[in-house]
Structure formats: C-alpha cells, structure tokens
Amino acid sequence: MASELEPEPEGPAIDQSLLECSAEETAGKWLQSTDLTREVYQHLAHYVPKIYCRGPNPFPQKEDMLAQHVLLGPMEWYICGEDPAFGFPKLEEANKPSHLCGRVFKVGEPTYSCRDCAVDPTCVLCMECFLGSIHRDHRYRMTTSGGGGFCDCGDAEAWKEGPYCEKHVLNTSEVEEEEDPLIHLPEDVIARTYNIFAIMFHYAVEILTWEKESELPADLEMIEKSDTYYCMLFNDEVHTYEQVIYTLQKAVNCTQKEAIGFATTVDRDGRRSVRYGDFPYCEQAKSVIVRNTSRQTKPLKVQVMHSSIVAHQNFGLKLLSWLGSIIGYSDGLRRILCQVGLQEGPDGENSSLVDRLMLNDSKLWKGARTVYHQLFMSSLLMDLKYKKLFAVRFARNYERLQSDFVTDDHEREFSVADLSVQIFTVPSLARMLITEENLLTIIIKTFMDHLRHRDAQGRFQFERYTALQAFKFRRVQSLILDLKYVLISKPTEWSDDLRQKFLEGFDAFLELLKCMQGMDPITRQVGQHIEMEPEWEAAFTLQMKLTHVISMMQDWCALDEKVLIEAYKKCLAVLMQCHGGFTDGEQPITLSICGHSVETIRYCVSQEKVSIHLPVSRLLAGLHVLLSKSEVAYKFPELLPLSELSPPMLIEHPLRCLVLCAQVHAGMWRRNGFSLVNQIYYYHNVKCRREMFDKDIIMLQTGVSMMDPNHFLMIMLSRFELYQIFSTPDYGKRLNSEVTHKDIVQQNNTLIEEMLYLIIMLVGERFSPGVGQVNATDEIKREIIHQLSIKPMAHSELVKSLPEDENKETGMESVIEAVAHFRKPGLTGRGMYELKPECAKEFNLYFYHFSRAEQSKAEEAQRKLKRQNREDTALPPPILPPFCPLFASLVNILQSDVMLCIMRTILHWAIEHNGYAWSESMLQRVLHLIGMALQEEKQHLENVMEEHVVTFTFTQKISKPGEAPNNSPSILAMLETLQNAPYLEVHKDMVRWILKTFNAIKKMRASSSTSSVAETEGTITEEHNFRVQERKTKPRGREKLRLPDCAGRRSWPRCLRCSGTLLMRTKNSSSRR
C-alpha cells in the first residue's frame, strides 16, 4: 500500500456539479425556504463529502477553494443580502470598533509586558500596540508567546496607566461601554445572521462532538454512501516520536520519511489518517498499531472512521474559523454569535453550544481544540457583556473541566481549562466570581478532591505514589495557578458579600494547609543507614507552588480590618486543632535554672517524629505580624482572641523544626540520607524561605514577646537537648573528661553554637514590617547590603539571590542606587554592583539569610576591608531599628537571668579553656549577643531619657558577680580577663569594642543624674502596674496573656514605658492546646 500513500500532485478530479454551483442562487433559495435548517443541512450533506476526504491524502488549498465557493459563499450572500464583496465593507464601515485590540498570538510571536504599569505579569501587548504606547519608555519584559493568548491593549483593568496605544486611543471617546453594538446593524441583517449562525454553530458543535465512527447524524446521511474509511491516528503525550514512526512503518508499510511526515502532522494537528480504503483494510492497520504500542503503556488511540464523518468534521473546523473571521467585520455580528453560543438549549443547564464544547474538550483532538478556543477568544472574551456571562458558565463547570484535564493527557495549553488566565486575571470578573459563584472555595476544594492519598491523621501522603498518581499530581498543580490568578489583583473596596465569600475561601484554604501541617514526618535513623530514600519532592513542590498564594492570602487579609481579625481567629482555631492531634505520648516535666521554673513536655527531636511542613503555624505568624503592622492589635484588642493564645503551643513546632536543622548541621542525622539534606536546603532557599524559615523565626518572636524570656530559654535548652549542660554545675567539665564522648562533645558544641545563633536571630531580625518599625524598602535594602557584603555582584546574580513576589518582582531597582555603585564592565566581563562604603556599618555577621559558606566569605571580606582601612577588625552588631510595640518585650531575652547564666557559663569555659569542651565560634556568638545587648541599652538611654525610666539594665547585671554557691566573677570581669588571653587573639578587637561601649554607657548613665533607674526583672515597671507572681512557685494551668493597662488607649502604639505589649500571668506553660 506504499504507492497509495505517495503524494498525488493533481488529486482526484473535481466534480463538475461543484463548479456549476452558484452561491447567489443557493442563498436566494435559502431566503425563500420555510425550513432553513433542513435546507442548509441537505446542502451540506450533498456537497461536503464531494469536497473533503476524496482520497488518502488531503489537498487543503483545493478543498478550501471549493468550500468557499460552494459552502461558505452562500452563507455570506445570505447574511449580507447581496454580494459579500460589497456587503461586508458596508458592515465594517457602519461598525464602531471596540477599543480592545484582542489580537490572538501565534506560537513564537513576541509579547511585551510593562513592569511598571501591568496589573499582573499576564497582561501583555502585541508588538504594534507596544511600540505605539507609553510603555516602550518604561521597564518592560519581552517574551515569546506559546500561542493562545491575546493582546490586552484597550483593557483599562489590565493597566495601571496607559491602557491604550495610539491606534486604539482614538476610539475611546466614541465608544460607550454599555452601548449595544447591534444598533449599527440593519434589522434584516440581524435576523438573517442569527438564523445562519445558529444553524452553522450547532452543526459544527454536533459534528465535532460526534462519537459514532460509521454513521452520521440522521439529517446529514446520504442516500448513496461510499464504502471508504480512514484509519485515523490520534496524538497523545505518552508515546515518543520514535515509537510512533517505528509502529507506522510496520502497520501501514510506509517508508521512514512518510512515517516521519505522519508523526509530525499528528503531533501538530492532533490527528492524521494513515490508511485509506475499505473497513477491513483499515481495521488491520489499527490492530497492528494497538498491538505494537500497548506493551508498556496504554496504546495509541486509533479509530476507523467513515470518510463522510471525517469530511464533515474537517468542514466543521473550517466553519469555526470562518465564524471567527466573519465577526471581525462588525461588533454586532460578534454579539449575535455570543448570543447563539450561550443560549440555553432544550435540555436546560449546560445545554448551550459553548457548554457542550467545553464539556467535550478532553474528547476532541488538538486541532479542534485550538480552533474553538481561538473562536471563544475572538468572540466571548472580546465582548464585555458576554465575557461576564461566559465567566459564570466557566466557573460553574470548573470542577468538571479540571477533572477532565487531570485525566486527559494533553498539555494545559491545549485544554479549555487554560482559558482561566483570560478570566480570573480580570479584577472585576474575579471579584464577581468570588462573591456570586464562591470561586475561591470551588478551586481549593477541587484541588483537594484530587489529593485523596492521606495518612491516619488526615495529612497528605506522597510516600507510595504510583506513576498514575504522580502524573495526576503534576497536572492538578495547575489549579494553584488559577488560585494565584484570582488573588493577584487586590480589592480596593470590600462589600459584605466579598468579605463573607473570601472568608469561606479562607476556611477552605485552612483545610488545605491543615492537610499539609506535619506531613512527611521523619524520625532520626540510628545504627543502620536508611535503606531507601523517602519521597520528599512532592511535598516541597506543593509548598513551593503555594508560597505566593499564602503570601497573597495574607495581603488580602491586610486590606480589611474585619477580614484580618476573622482570619486570625480562624487560623488560631485550626492550629489548636492540629496541636490537639500531635500528642506523641509527651510527658510533662519541670525545668529549673537560676531560681526560675517552667513546666513543659519531654520531647527529643532526635528521638521522636518531626516535620518540616508547618504551613498553619506560619500563616498565623504572618497574620500576627499584620495585626501589628496595621495597628489592629492596638485598636481592637477586645476583638482578638489574645487571651486564648498559649505561647508554648505557638513556639513548639517551629522550634522543633529549627532544632532539626541544627542537629542536621551537627551531623546527627547523617544516616537519614540526602532526602533530609535536600529538605533543609530548600527550607532555607530563596524560593521557599519567606513562607518557611522566615515565618518560623517570626513565630518564635511572637511567642517570646508574650512569655517570660527565662521560661522560653529553658524550653529552648530542653529542645536543643542542652538543658543538663547549663543547669548542672561543671557538667561540661565532666563530659569533656570522658574520652569516649568526643562525638557527643562535638555535637553539643555545634548545638550550642546553633542555639546562640537562633537567639541572635530572634533579637536581631526585625526588618519585617510589623516586627520592627521598618518598611518594605528597608527590608530589601538590607538583603542587598548583605549580598554585596560577600562580594560585588552582577545584576542577574543579585536578582537570583532575592525573593520574587507574585509579579516576579524583587523591588531591587527602587533601592539599588541608595546602597551600591555600579562598576561598568571592561573589555571583557560583566558590570558589577559594589556596596557603598557608608553601608558597611549595617553589616550583621549573623544575618539570617546567609548560608554558612556565605557567612564565612562575608566575614573574611569585611575584615579584609577593615584592615585595608587600618581599622580594628571587630565586626560589632549594627544599630537596629526599634521593635513594634507588639514585639517590644523581645529585647528582654538579652538581660534575662537564664541568658546571663548561659553567657557566664560559656565565658567561664573560655577562661578555663583546658578543662572544658568549647569552641571559638561559640564564644564569638556570645560576644555578639553581649554587643547586641549593649547597643540596645545605648538606644534605650538615648531614646527614653525624657521619660526618666530605663527598663533595660544589662550593664548593671553584667557588673554583678554570680550568686552562691558558685560565686563566679561577673561577666564584665570575665571579659577583662579574656582581653589578655593569648589564645584568643582573633577576638580581642571585639572584646575591646565591648568594653569601650560599656564605658560609654556608664558615662551616659552618670551624666543623666536626674534619671531614676528602675531595676526590673526585664519587662515590668511599677509605673504601669504590671504585677508578675513570684516565678519560683510551681506554675498551674495554662499560660495566659493580659494586656498592659495602656492597651485600651489609642496612645498605646506610642507608649515608650511599656516594653512590649502582651505580658502573661505566670501559669503552666506546658499546655499544648
């Protein structure tokens, strides 16, 4: 049969009756007809099989020419009532065109998005509109289209300014948005157009969704039917080119070149006939193809179809393209086609032609999908009235469309589900769909319905995913993109309906996060190395995809005080439910250091299950910061469930997660393989850290600001498994004397270093708006300063190191000139940004986004710079902005009794360096913490002098010697001893800086003789009536909070006397619920 497949240059002879057919006469006959539908169908039944599918190979040019003459010509005559060569120009002249451009992009066509003016990155312009717009002089992004989208020029909702180019701006004054375009069409044209559009659209939808292979719909059947069939091969995304080519060579006995041609057409158009003849002949080829491709995967889809069905389907596609071109003559014609498409049929809901096409999308081949998607874009999405109606139909069918897409094997760009980007990114439509169709809830619930693999606690489980489940998981991720589209444009005004429906969607979102809270728990492997690396990528993929959505949910909450308060309550309730389920048989224990006691639970990260996934905790941390940033916590304290907060519950799981990271760094989890190392890497990585690591730090800051810092530090020591070392005198000495514990000594040293680093971060990381009194610009400046502290960087390198928002922006351009100089490239190489010298004072050696390698490089670079400038090489902590009132009490951790005990113990080890296990890194961190405390006290003295009350008295506390029975020297005395230690040469500059700063503070205190210093335990001044019970008594019940007396007054955010805000009554801090 190879000869049969060779190209026939001439093709089959043209039937003479086709050439004799007159479009004008046929249209006249239709105008006289009493049953137009029957007349048109008879015409199609007679002529379509004579034009299309006359042999084994298609002849598109000949077929298109005959179709225009015999089939489409009469329709054009019928619509115009005269020669369409004159009729259509008249319609075009009478039309007042839309101000929307709407050019549908082809694959590979350049598109432009303005980074300054686009509402979101999906708003794009074609080249012609871009060159004629104001955006050509702005910051813009150029990309190539994947095909399917259209130009947004003229859409005022897509641009913050400059929505029109020079070409489309002319029409804006002439077109009223609500004007009906049908007024520009004659009544008789409207009636005829409606008739022919209704018949032809129905015909196209019916034949394209027709599922029988050997018979046509009754009204299209011919009296004489030929016995010719096609063996039609369909595209899928499973089989490779090579498999298809090899199979075709065997099945239809063709050459490799012909097989490549078939495979290319199948891939491009979605289907291609590979054999033409009688039914048995085509069936034989089908059986060979199915047999050869079904061994490892599902077989290629092949159908033996009667040639007349293929002919009508080919014409159906031609017809949809024709409808798309015809409506370009007049917006009135477009409006009629929209009316026809969305008109409900006799079967009620989902019976409109548009619904039928959408719901059959996954059954259609690639070429058919592309054609009708383009028709939808040029009609429904270009008519503002019907775009809204189509959006409603799309939202109501959303669950079904997504389910079809998940089971389908075509890429998303060929699915009708991909039209979501054209609907959900329009702010007015997104708001309308949220309030009227509850879209947020629909998307989230649809997403969760596809992730049904759960563990006993109801958490997502990806461990034993089959290949099919993994395939579905990859496809279902596109729903997260839809969620992002809906949220990308924030509301400027809130109605009660929008509040209600958003909060319903927020409930559904919390259910999703609840299924992620604690997923993929891990247990430390001891003895034997783990045999199989566990699945971890799916959970992190989900986290990464949701990162921007979580941020956008918080952004929405921040815009309305009522929404923020309700969202906070809901999130807290879900977190308490989650903690109720995490029992793990934890036993209560009492910890005591320096006369302070706290009840907590016995929990060892190195022995129990621990999870790195805590999205509910992290969302609550984000919302808590928003309470501070928006001042809602100060305006409406009575509306917030602050009395229900249990700080130990809030800090427990984030603290476990950070202890896990510390233990991994200490080498305690080596036997758990690379999967855990990868998880820790992504936890700190720029792609995930904003909603993972950063939020864990904020949650700990939240907890510490609400509880006695001594209690927090004891719980922290317990979780780091270091409590015995600091609570037992000379424990470190005994441990060091046992030679068999060298590994444990090393691990403990690393854990102490990591714990001190965490305390530095808790006190020093206050550059998130709401935690510290800073704005977003300060935050990005600080990120850039620390990146450039490592080394000069090129623009691209710097951008990669900064987190992107949902609009793919880092905010770098707005601040880079304030902190860096640009060094132009030489003959070779790249231009580099270098840190301005005056910004070096803001360098923090323990910046929390440094990796260990980056920290080491930055330290080396900054010390080298100091040596070049002939300065001492100390790297003191920078002066920090003040905390917001809600977090102000955090600084008291630096002067708490337990913190001073930790400092004193490590300094003691360093002095008697031969008797104890300690490290220089440990000492360096303690010196940094002392430096931070001195900077803090200096700031307090400078800012609070007028109030005559200073609550931060670190210098006085480090001047006092230790209490009996140890009677150890004061911290100050120890520092003076270390200054002269020959083995600590590298730290001498830092010790000198500390002593110098201490003396400066002493002088400041001496000079302010009028100030009465209130020596307090850290957070409480008598003037504000804060009474805390003696902490030596055993606590009972749940640790609760109460507000300062100034909380009811609007002046509270500006109150300097109260150190922080939410203080607790000392009760049992062990409650987890």
Coordinates of N, CA and C in Angstrom, one line a residue, residues 275-445:
R275 N -4.2 5.5 6.8 CA -4.6 4.5 5.7 C -6.0 4.8 5.3
Y276 N -6.2 4.6 4.0 CA -7.5 4.9 3.3 C -7.9 3.6 2.5
G277 N -9.1 3.2 2.7 CA -9.6 2.0 1.9 C -10.9 1.5 2.5
D278 N -11.2 0.2 2.3 CA -12.4 -0.3 2.9 C -12.2 -0.6 4.4
F279 N -13.2 -1.0 5.1 CA -13.2 -1.2 6.5 C -12.2 -2.2 7.0
P280 N -12.2 -3.5 6.4 CA -11.2 -4.5 6.9 C -9.8 -4.0 6.7
Y281 N -9.5 -3.3 5.6 CA -8.1 -2.9 5.3 C -7.6 -1.9 6.4
C282 N -8.5 -1.0 6.8 CA -8.2 0.0 7.8 C -8.1 -0.6 9.2
E283 N -9.0 -1.6 9.5 CA -9.1 -2.3 10.7 C -7.8 -3.0 11.0
Q284 N -7.2 -3.6 9.9 CA -6.0 -4.4 10.1 C -4.8 -3.5 10.5
A285 N -4.7 -2.3 10.0 CA -3.7 -1.3 10.4 C -3.9 -0.9 11.8
K286 N -5.2 -0.7 12.2 CA -5.5 -0.3 13.6 C -5.0 -1.4 14.6
S287 N -5.3 -2.7 14.3 CA -4.9 -3.7 15.2 C -3.4 -3.8 15.4
V288 N -2.6 -3.6 14.3 CA -1.1 -3.6 14.4 C -0.6 -2.5 15.2
I289 N -1.2 -1.3 15.1 CA -0.8 -0.1 15.9 C -1.1 -0.3 17.3
V290 N -2.3 -0.8 17.7 CA -2.7 -1.1 19.1 C -1.8 -2.1 19.7
R291 N -1.5 -3.2 18.9 CA -0.7 -4.3 19.5 C 0.7 -3.8 19.7
N292 N 1.3 -3.0 18.8 CA 2.7 -2.6 19.0 C 2.9 -1.5 20.0
T293 N 1.9 -0.8 20.4 CA 2.1 0.3 21.4 C 1.5 0.0 22.7
S294 N 1.0 -1.2 23.0 CA 0.3 -1.4 24.3 C 1.1 -2.3 25.2
R295 N 2.4 -2.5 24.9 CA 3.2 -3.4 25.8 C 3.5 -2.8 27.1
Q296 N 4.0 -1.5 27.1 CA 4.4 -0.9 28.3 C 3.4 0.2 28.8
T297 N 2.8 0.8 27.9 CA 1.9 1.9 28.3 C 0.5 1.7 27.6
K298 N -0.4 2.6 27.8 CA -1.7 2.5 27.1 C -1.4 2.7 25.6
P299 N -2.2 1.9 24.7 CA -1.9 2.0 23.3 C -2.2 3.4 22.7
L300 N -1.7 3.6 21.5 CA -2.0 4.9 20.8 C -3.5 4.8 20.5
K301 N -4.2 5.9 20.5 CA -5.6 6.0 20.1 C -5.7 5.9 18.6
V302 N -6.5 4.9 18.1 CA -6.7 4.8 16.7 C -8.2 4.5 16.4
Q303 N -8.8 5.2 15.4 CA -10.2 4.9 15.1 C -10.3 4.7 13.6
V304 N -11.2 3.7 13.2 CA -11.5 3.5 11.8 C -12.8 4.3 11.6
M305 N -12.7 5.4 10.8 CA -13.9 6.3 10.7 C -14.3 6.4 9.2
H306 N -15.6 6.4 9.0 CA -16.1 6.6 7.6 C -15.6 7.9 7.0
S307 N -15.3 7.9 5.8 CA -14.8 9.1 5.1 C -15.7 10.3 5.2
S308 N -17.0 10.0 5.2 CA -18.0 11.1 5.2 C -18.0 11.8 6.6
I309 N -17.8 11.1 7.7 CA -17.7 11.7 9.0 C -16.4 12.6 9.1
V310 N -15.3 12.1 8.6 CA -14.1 12.8 8.6 C -14.3 14.1 7.8
A311 N -15.0 14.0 6.6 CA -15.2 15.1 5.7 C -16.0 16.2 6.5
H312 N -17.1 15.8 7.1 CA -17.9 16.8 7.9 C -17.1 17.4 9.0
Q313 N -16.3 16.6 9.7 CA -15.5 17.2 10.8 C -14.5 18.2 10.3
N314 N -13.9 17.9 9.2 CA -12.9 18.9 8.6 C -13.6 20.2 8.2
F315 N -14.8 20.0 7.7 CA -15.6 21.2 7.4 C -16.0 22.0 8.6
G316 N -16.4 21.2 9.7 CA -16.8 21.8 11.0 C -15.7 22.7 11.5
L317 N -14.4 22.3 11.4 CA -13.3 23.1 11.8 C -13.2 24.4 10.9
K318 N -13.3 24.2 9.6 CA -13.3 25.3 8.6 C -14.4 26.3 9.0
L319 N -15.5 25.8 9.4 CA -16.7 26.6 9.7 C -16.4 27.5 10.9
L320 N -15.8 26.9 12.0 CA -15.5 27.7 13.2 C -14.5 28.8 12.9
S321 N -13.5 28.5 12.0 CA -12.5 29.5 11.6 C -13.2 30.6 10.8
W322 N -14.2 30.2 10.0 CA -14.9 31.2 9.2 C -15.7 32.1 10.1
L323 N -16.4 31.5 11.1 CA -17.2 32.3 12.0 C -16.3 33.4 12.7
G324 N -15.1 32.9 13.1 CA -14.1 33.9 13.7 C -13.7 35.0 12.8
S325 N -13.6 34.8 11.5 CA -13.2 35.8 10.6 C -14.4 36.7 10.2
I326 N -15.6 36.2 10.1 CA -16.8 37.0 9.8 C -17.1 38.0 10.9
I327 N -17.0 37.6 12.2 CA -17.4 38.5 13.2 C -16.4 39.7 13.3
G328 N -15.3 39.6 12.7 CA -14.3 40.6 12.6 C -14.8 41.9 11.9
Y329 N -15.8 41.7 11.0 CA -16.3 42.8 10.2 C -17.2 43.7 11.1
S330 N -17.8 43.2 12.2 CA -18.7 44.1 12.9 C -18.9 43.5 14.3
D331 N -18.8 44.4 15.3 CA -19.1 44.0 16.7 C -20.5 43.5 16.9
G332 N -21.4 43.9 16.0 CA -22.8 43.4 16.1 C -22.8 41.9 15.7
L333 N -22.1 41.5 14.7 CA -22.0 40.1 14.3 C -21.4 39.3 15.5
R334 N -20.4 39.9 16.2 CA -19.8 39.2 17.3 C -20.9 39.0 18.4
R335 N -21.6 40.0 18.7 CA -22.7 40.0 19.7 C -23.7 38.9 19.4
I336 N -24.1 38.7 18.1 CA -25.0 37.7 17.7 C -24.4 36.3 17.9
L337 N -23.2 36.1 17.6 CA -22.6 34.8 17.8 C -22.5 34.5 19.3
C338 N -22.2 35.5 20.1 CA -22.2 35.2 21.6 C -23.5 34.8 22.1
Q339 N -24.6 35.5 21.6 CA -26.0 35.1 22.0 C -26.3 33.7 21.6
V340 N -25.9 33.4 20.4 CA -26.2 32.0 19.9 C -25.4 31.0 20.7
G341 N -24.2 31.3 21.0 CA -23.3 30.3 21.7 C -23.8 30.0 23.1
L342 N -24.3 31.1 23.8 CA -24.6 31.0 25.2 C -26.1 30.7 25.5
Q343 N -26.9 30.6 24.4 CA -28.3 30.4 24.6 C -28.6 29.0 25.1
E344 N -29.3 28.8 26.2 CA -29.6 27.5 26.7 C -30.4 26.7 25.7
G345 N -30.1 25.4 25.6 CA -30.8 24.5 24.7 C -32.0 24.0 25.4
P346 N -32.7 23.0 24.8 CA -33.9 22.4 25.4 C -33.7 21.6 26.6
D347 N -32.4 21.2 26.8 CA -32.1 20.3 28.0 C -31.7 21.1 29.2
G348 N -31.9 22.4 29.2 CA -31.6 23.2 30.5 C -30.2 23.4 30.7
E349 N -29.7 23.3 31.9 CA -28.3 23.7 32.3 C -27.3 22.9 31.5
N350 N -26.2 23.6 31.1 CA -25.1 23.0 30.4 C -25.5 22.5 29.0
S351 N -26.6 23.0 28.5 CA -27.0 22.6 27.1 C -26.7 23.6 26.0
S352 N -26.1 24.8 26.4 CA -25.7 25.7 25.4 C -24.6 25.2 24.6
L353 N -24.4 25.7 23.3 CA -23.4 25.2 22.4 C -22.0 25.4 23.1
V354 N -21.8 26.5 23.8 CA -20.5 26.8 24.4 C -20.2 25.7 25.5
D355 N -21.3 25.4 26.3 CA -21.1 24.4 27.4 C -20.8 23.1 26.8
R356 N -21.5 22.7 25.7 CA -21.2 21.4 25.1 C -19.8 21.3 24.6
L357 N -19.3 22.4 24.0 CA -17.9 22.3 23.5 C -16.9 22.2 24.7
M358 N -17.1 23.0 25.7 CA -16.2 23.0 26.9 C -16.2 21.6 27.6
L359 N -17.4 21.0 27.7 CA -17.5 19.7 28.5 C -17.1 18.5 27.6
N360 N -16.9 18.7 26.3 CA -16.4 17.7 25.5 C -14.9 17.9 25.1
D361 N -14.3 18.9 25.7 CA -13.0 19.4 25.3 C -12.0 18.2 25.3
S362 N -12.0 17.4 26.4 CA -11.0 16.4 26.5 C -11.2 15.2 25.5
K363 N -12.4 15.2 24.9 CA -12.6 14.2 23.8 C -12.1 14.6 22.4
L364 N -11.9 15.9 22.3 CA -11.5 16.5 21.0 C -10.0 16.4 20.8
W365 N -9.6 16.3 19.5 CA -8.2 16.3 19.2 C -7.6 17.7 19.2
K366 N -6.3 17.8 19.2 CA -5.6 19.0 19.4 C -6.1 20.1 18.5
G367 N -6.1 19.8 17.2 CA -6.5 20.8 16.2 C -7.9 21.4 16.4
A368 N -8.9 20.5 16.8 CA -10.2 21.0 17.0 C -10.3 21.9 18.2
R369 N -9.5 21.5 19.3 CA -9.5 22.4 20.5 C -8.9 23.8 20.2
T370 N -7.8 23.8 19.5 CA -7.2 25.1 19.1 C -8.1 26.0 18.4
V371 N -8.9 25.4 17.4 CA -9.8 26.3 16.6 C -10.9 26.9 17.4
Y372 N -11.5 26.0 18.3 CA -12.7 26.6 19.0 C -12.2 27.5 20.2
H373 N -11.0 27.2 20.7 CA -10.5 28.1 21.8 C -10.3 29.5 21.2
Q374 N -9.7 29.5 20.0 CA -9.5 30.8 19.3 C -10.8 31.6 19.0
L375 N -11.8 30.8 18.6 CA -13.1 31.4 18.4 C -13.7 32.0 19.7
F376 N -13.6 31.3 20.8 CA -14.0 31.8 22.1 C -13.3 33.1 22.4
M377 N -12.0 33.2 22.1 CA -11.2 34.4 22.4 C -11.6 35.5 21.6
S378 N -11.9 35.3 20.3 CA -12.2 36.4 19.4 C -13.7 36.8 19.5
S379 N -14.5 36.0 20.2 CA -15.9 36.3 20.4 C -16.3 36.6 21.8
L380 N -16.4 35.6 22.6 CA -16.9 35.7 24.0 C -16.0 36.6 24.9
L381 N -14.7 36.5 24.7 CA -13.8 37.2 25.5 C -13.5 38.6 25.0
M382 N -14.0 39.0 23.8 CA -13.9 40.3 23.3 C -15.1 41.1 23.5
D383 N -16.2 40.5 23.9 CA -17.5 41.2 24.2 C -17.7 41.3 25.7
L384 N -17.6 42.5 26.2 CA -17.5 42.7 27.7 C -18.8 42.1 28.4
K385 N -19.9 42.3 27.8 CA -21.2 41.8 28.4 C -21.1 40.2 28.4
Y386 N -20.7 39.6 27.3 CA -20.8 38.2 27.2 C -19.5 37.5 27.9
K387 N -18.5 38.3 28.0 CA -17.3 37.8 28.8 C -17.7 37.4 30.2
K388 N -18.6 38.3 30.8 CA -19.0 38.1 32.1 C -19.9 36.8 32.2
L389 N -20.8 36.7 31.2 CA -21.7 35.5 31.2 C -20.9 34.2 31.0
F390 N -19.9 34.3 30.1 CA -19.1 33.1 29.9 C -18.3 32.8 31.1
A391 N -17.8 33.8 31.8 CA -17.0 33.6 33.1 C -17.9 32.8 34.1
V392 N -19.2 33.1 34.2 CA -20.1 32.4 35.1 C -20.2 31.0 34.7
R393 N -20.4 30.7 33.3 CA -20.5 29.4 32.8 C -19.2 28.6 33.1
F394 N -18.1 29.2 32.9 CA -16.8 28.6 33.1 C -16.6 28.2 34.6
A395 N -17.0 29.1 35.5 CA -16.9 28.9 37.0 C -17.8 27.8 37.4
R396 N -19.0 27.7 36.9 CA -20.0 26.7 37.3 C -19.5 25.3 36.8
N397 N -18.8 25.3 35.7 CA -18.3 24.0 35.1 C -16.9 23.7 35.6
Y398 N -16.3 24.6 36.5 CA -14.9 24.5 36.8 C -14.4 23.1 37.2
E399 N -15.2 22.6 38.2 CA -14.8 21.3 38.8 C -14.7 20.2 37.7
R400 N -15.8 20.1 36.8 CA -15.8 19.1 35.7 C -14.7 19.3 34.7
L401 N -14.4 20.6 34.4 CA -13.4 20.9 33.4 C -12.0 20.5 33.9
Q402 N -11.8 20.7 35.2 CA -10.5 20.4 35.8 C -10.3 18.9 35.9
S403 N -11.4 18.2 36.3 CA -11.3 16.7 36.4 C -11.0 16.1 35.0
D404 N -11.6 16.7 33.9 CA -11.4 16.2 32.6 C -9.9 16.5 32.2
F405 N -9.4 17.6 32.6 CA -8.0 18.0 32.3 C -7.0 17.0 33.0
V406 N -7.3 16.7 34.3 CA -6.4 15.8 35.0 C -6.3 14.4 34.4
T407 N -7.5 13.9 33.9 CA -7.4 12.6 33.3 C -7.0 12.6 31.9
D408 N -7.1 13.8 31.2 CA -6.6 13.9 29.8 C -5.1 13.9 29.8
D409 N -4.5 13.6 28.6 CA -3.0 13.6 28.6 C -2.4 14.7 27.8
H410 N -3.2 15.7 27.3 CA -2.7 16.8 26.6 C -2.2 17.9 27.5
E411 N -1.2 18.6 27.0 CA -0.7 19.7 27.9 C -1.8 20.8 28.1
R412 N -1.6 21.6 29.2 CA -2.6 22.5 29.6 C -2.9 23.6 28.5
E413 N -1.9 23.9 27.7 CA -2.2 24.9 26.7 C -3.2 24.5 25.7
F414 N -3.5 23.2 25.6 CA -4.5 22.7 24.6 C -5.8 22.3 25.3
S415 N -5.9 22.7 26.6 CA -7.1 22.4 27.3 C -7.9 23.7 27.5
V416 N -9.3 23.6 27.5 CA -10.1 24.7 27.7 C -9.9 25.3 29.1
A417 N -9.4 24.5 30.0 CA -9.1 24.9 31.4 C -8.1 26.1 31.4
D418 N -7.3 26.1 30.3 CA -6.2 27.2 30.2 C -6.8 28.6 30.0
L419 N -8.1 28.6 29.6 CA -8.8 30.0 29.5 C -9.0 30.7 30.8
S420 N -8.7 29.9 31.9 CA -8.9 30.6 33.2 C -8.0 31.8 33.3
V421 N -6.9 31.9 32.7 CA -6.0 33.0 32.8 C -6.6 34.3 32.2
Q422 N -7.5 34.0 31.2 CA -8.1 35.2 30.5 C -9.3 35.7 31.3
I423 N -9.8 34.9 32.2 CA -11.0 35.3 33.0 C -10.6 35.7 34.4
F424 N -9.8 34.9 35.1 CA -9.6 35.1 36.5 C -8.6 36.3 36.8
T425 N -7.9 36.7 35.8 CA -7.0 37.8 36.0 C -7.6 39.2 35.8
V426 N -8.9 39.2 35.3 CA -9.6 40.4 35.2 C -10.2 40.8 36.6
P427 N -9.8 41.8 37.2 CA -10.2 42.1 38.6 C -11.7 42.1 38.8
S428 N -12.4 42.8 38.0 CA -13.9 42.8 38.2 C -14.5 41.5 38.1
L429 N -14.1 40.6 37.1 CA -14.6 39.3 37.0 C -14.2 38.4 38.1
A430 N -13.0 38.5 38.6 CA -12.5 37.7 39.7 C -13.4 38.0 41.0
R431 N -13.6 39.3 41.2 CA -14.4 39.7 42.4 C -15.8 39.2 42.3
M432 N -16.4 39.3 41.1 CA -17.8 38.9 40.8 C -17.9 37.4 41.0
L433 N -16.9 36.6 40.5 CA -17.0 35.1 40.6 C -16.7 34.7 42.1
I434 N -16.0 35.4 42.8 CA -15.8 35.1 44.3 C -17.1 35.3 45.0
T435 N -17.7 36.5 44.8 CA -18.9 36.8 45.6 C -20.2 36.0 45.1
E436 N -20.3 35.8 43.8 CA -21.5 35.2 43.2 C -21.4 33.7 43.0
E437 N -20.2 33.2 42.7 CA -20.1 31.8 42.4 C -19.2 31.1 43.4
N438 N -18.7 31.8 44.5 CA -17.8 31.2 45.5 C -16.6 30.5 44.9
L439 N -16.0 31.3 44.0 CA -14.9 30.7 43.2 C -13.7 30.2 44.0
L440 N -13.3 31.0 45.0 CA -12.1 30.6 45.8 C -12.4 29.2 46.4
T441 N -13.5 29.0 47.0 CA -13.8 27.7 47.6 C -13.9 26.6 46.6
I442 N -14.4 26.9 45.5 CA -14.5 25.8 44.4 C -13.2 25.4 44.0
I443 N -12.3 26.3 43.7 CA -10.9 26.0 43.2 C -10.2 25.1 44.3
I444 N -10.2 25.6 45.6 CA -9.5 24.9 46.6 C -10.1 23.5 46.8
K445 N -11.4 23.4 46.9 CA -12.0 22.0 47.1 C -11.8 21.1 45.9

